[in-house]
Amino acid sequence: MKSLVTGATGYLGSHIVERLLEQGHEVRALARKTSDITHLKTNAAEIILGDEEGRFRDLVAAMCRAAGKPVPRLTIPISLLYATAVVLELWARLWRNRNLPFLTRSDVRFLREGMHIDGSKARRELGWEPNVSLEEGCRHYVQWRREQKKK
C-alpha cells in the first residue's frame, strides 16, 4: 500500500513512517523545507518537502476536540523546553538509546518557529486532495486509535 505521512519529521510522524516501512508499505514523507530531515534519509521513505503552510496548533486543537479533551492552553518558556531537550538527548546518549527522546532540540526549534504544516507539494506533485476536513480526519484517527487499543 502507498502511504503519505504529513509531519514526518515530528515525533509521531517519524514513528508512523518507521512502522509503515516495517510493514512493507511504500511511504512518502511530507516535511517542511525548514525541517531537519536527517533521520528520514536513513530509511526508504521518499521525502517530499512542501511549501504551503498551516498551523500545527489548529491540528492539536482538532485532535483534542475529536478525543473529547480540552484544548491545551498552557504555555511553557522556550528556554525551559530547550534545557529539558538537552537533558533528554544527553540521557539517551548515555544509555545508548537508538530512539530519539520524546523531546529534542530540533523539536523545540520547530515549536519556536510556529510549527506549520504543509501540503502544497503533495497537491502539486502527487495530485493529492484531502477527502475530509481536518476535524473529520482527526475524528477518524481517534476512532481508529481507540479500536487499535481494543485489539
PDB file of N, CA, C and O in Angstrom, residues 7 19 27 43 72 95-96 114 116 122 127 147-148:
ATOM      1  N   GLY A   7       3.927  15.657   8.394  1.00  0.00           N
ATOM      2  CA  GLY A   7       4.615  15.861   9.664  1.00  0.00           C
ATOM      3  C   GLY A   7       5.602  14.753   9.958  1.00  0.00           C
ATOM      4  O   GLY A   7       5.798  14.354  11.109  1.00  0.00           O
ATOM      5  N   ARG A  19       7.002   2.558  11.204  1.00  0.00           N
ATOM      6  CA  ARG A  19       6.082   1.423  11.314  1.00  0.00           C
ATOM      7  C   ARG A  19       5.572   1.002   9.944  1.00  0.00           C
ATOM      8  O   ARG A  19       5.520  -0.191   9.639  1.00  0.00           O
ATOM      9  N   VAL A  27       6.262   4.450   1.348  1.00  0.00           N
ATOM     10  CA  VAL A  27       5.948   5.639   2.136  1.00  0.00           C
ATOM     11  C   VAL A  27       6.534   6.892   1.496  1.00  0.00           C
ATOM     12  O   VAL A  27       7.696   6.921   1.104  1.00  0.00           O
ATOM     13  N   ASN A  43      16.061   5.937   6.083  1.00  0.00           N
ATOM     14  CA  ASN A  43      15.120   4.862   5.743  1.00  0.00           C
ATOM     15  C   ASN A  43      14.692   4.979   4.283  1.00  0.00           C
ATOM     16  O   ASN A  43      15.151   5.845   3.566  1.00  0.00           O
ATOM     17  N   PRO A  72      -5.325  22.371  24.990  1.00  0.00           N
ATOM     18  CA  PRO A  72      -4.327  22.880  25.944  1.00  0.00           C
ATOM     19  C   PRO A  72      -4.127  24.388  25.816  1.00  0.00           C
ATOM     20  O   PRO A  72      -4.077  24.917  24.717  1.00  0.00           O
ATOM     21  N   TRP A  95      22.685   6.328  27.771  1.00  0.00           N
ATOM     22  CA  TRP A  95      22.121   4.975  27.835  1.00  0.00           C
ATOM     23  C   TRP A  95      22.145   4.291  26.483  1.00  0.00           C
ATOM     24  O   TRP A  95      21.604   3.199  26.327  1.00  0.00           O
ATOM     25  N   ARG A  96      22.771   4.947  25.501  1.00  0.00           N
ATOM     26  CA  ARG A  96      22.902   4.411  24.141  1.00  0.00           C
ATOM     27  C   ARG A  96      21.558   3.971  23.548  1.00  0.00           C
ATOM     28  O   ARG A  96      21.447   2.913  22.934  1.00  0.00           O
ATOM     29  N   GLY A 114       6.823  28.164  15.207  1.00  0.00           N
ATOM     30  CA  GLY A 114       5.382  28.211  14.995  1.00  0.00           C
ATOM     31  C   GLY A 114       4.765  26.924  14.496  1.00  0.00           C
ATOM     32  O   GLY A 114       3.564  26.832  14.380  1.00  0.00           O
ATOM     33  N   HIS A 116       4.409  24.911  11.479  1.00  0.00           N
ATOM     34  CA  HIS A 116       3.472  24.961  10.367  1.00  0.00           C
ATOM     35  C   HIS A 116       3.455  23.627   9.632  1.00  0.00           C
ATOM     36  O   HIS A 116       4.464  22.952   9.527  1.00  0.00           O
ATOM     37  N   ALA A 122       2.536  18.059  -2.045  1.00  0.00           N
ATOM     38  CA  ALA A 122       1.782  16.821  -2.258  1.00  0.00           C
ATOM     39  C   ALA A 122       0.648  17.067  -3.254  1.00  0.00           C
ATOM     40  O   ALA A 122       0.376  16.225  -4.109  1.00  0.00           O
ATOM     41  N   GLY A 127      -0.901  15.208  -6.944  1.00  0.00           N
ATOM     42  CA  GLY A 127      -2.314  15.391  -7.248  1.00  0.00           C
ATOM     43  C   GLY A 127      -3.214  15.098  -6.053  1.00  0.00           C
ATOM     44  O   GLY A 127      -4.405  14.856  -6.197  1.00  0.00           O
ATOM     45  N   GLU A 147      -9.892   1.830  18.480  1.00  0.00           N
ATOM     46  CA  GLU A 147     -10.122   0.452  18.037  1.00  0.00           C
ATOM     47  C   GLU A 147      -8.852  -0.375  18.136  1.00  0.00           C
ATOM     48  O   GLU A 147      -8.888  -1.554  18.475  1.00  0.00           O
ATOM     49  N   GLN A 148      -7.703   0.233  17.859  1.00  0.00           N
ATOM     50  CA  GLN A 148      -6.418  -0.483  17.951  1.00  0.00           C
ATOM     51  C   GLN A 148      -6.111  -0.880  19.390  1.00  0.00           C
ATOM     52  O   GLN A 148      -5.538  -1.940  19.627  1.00  0.00           O
TER      53      GLN A 148
END
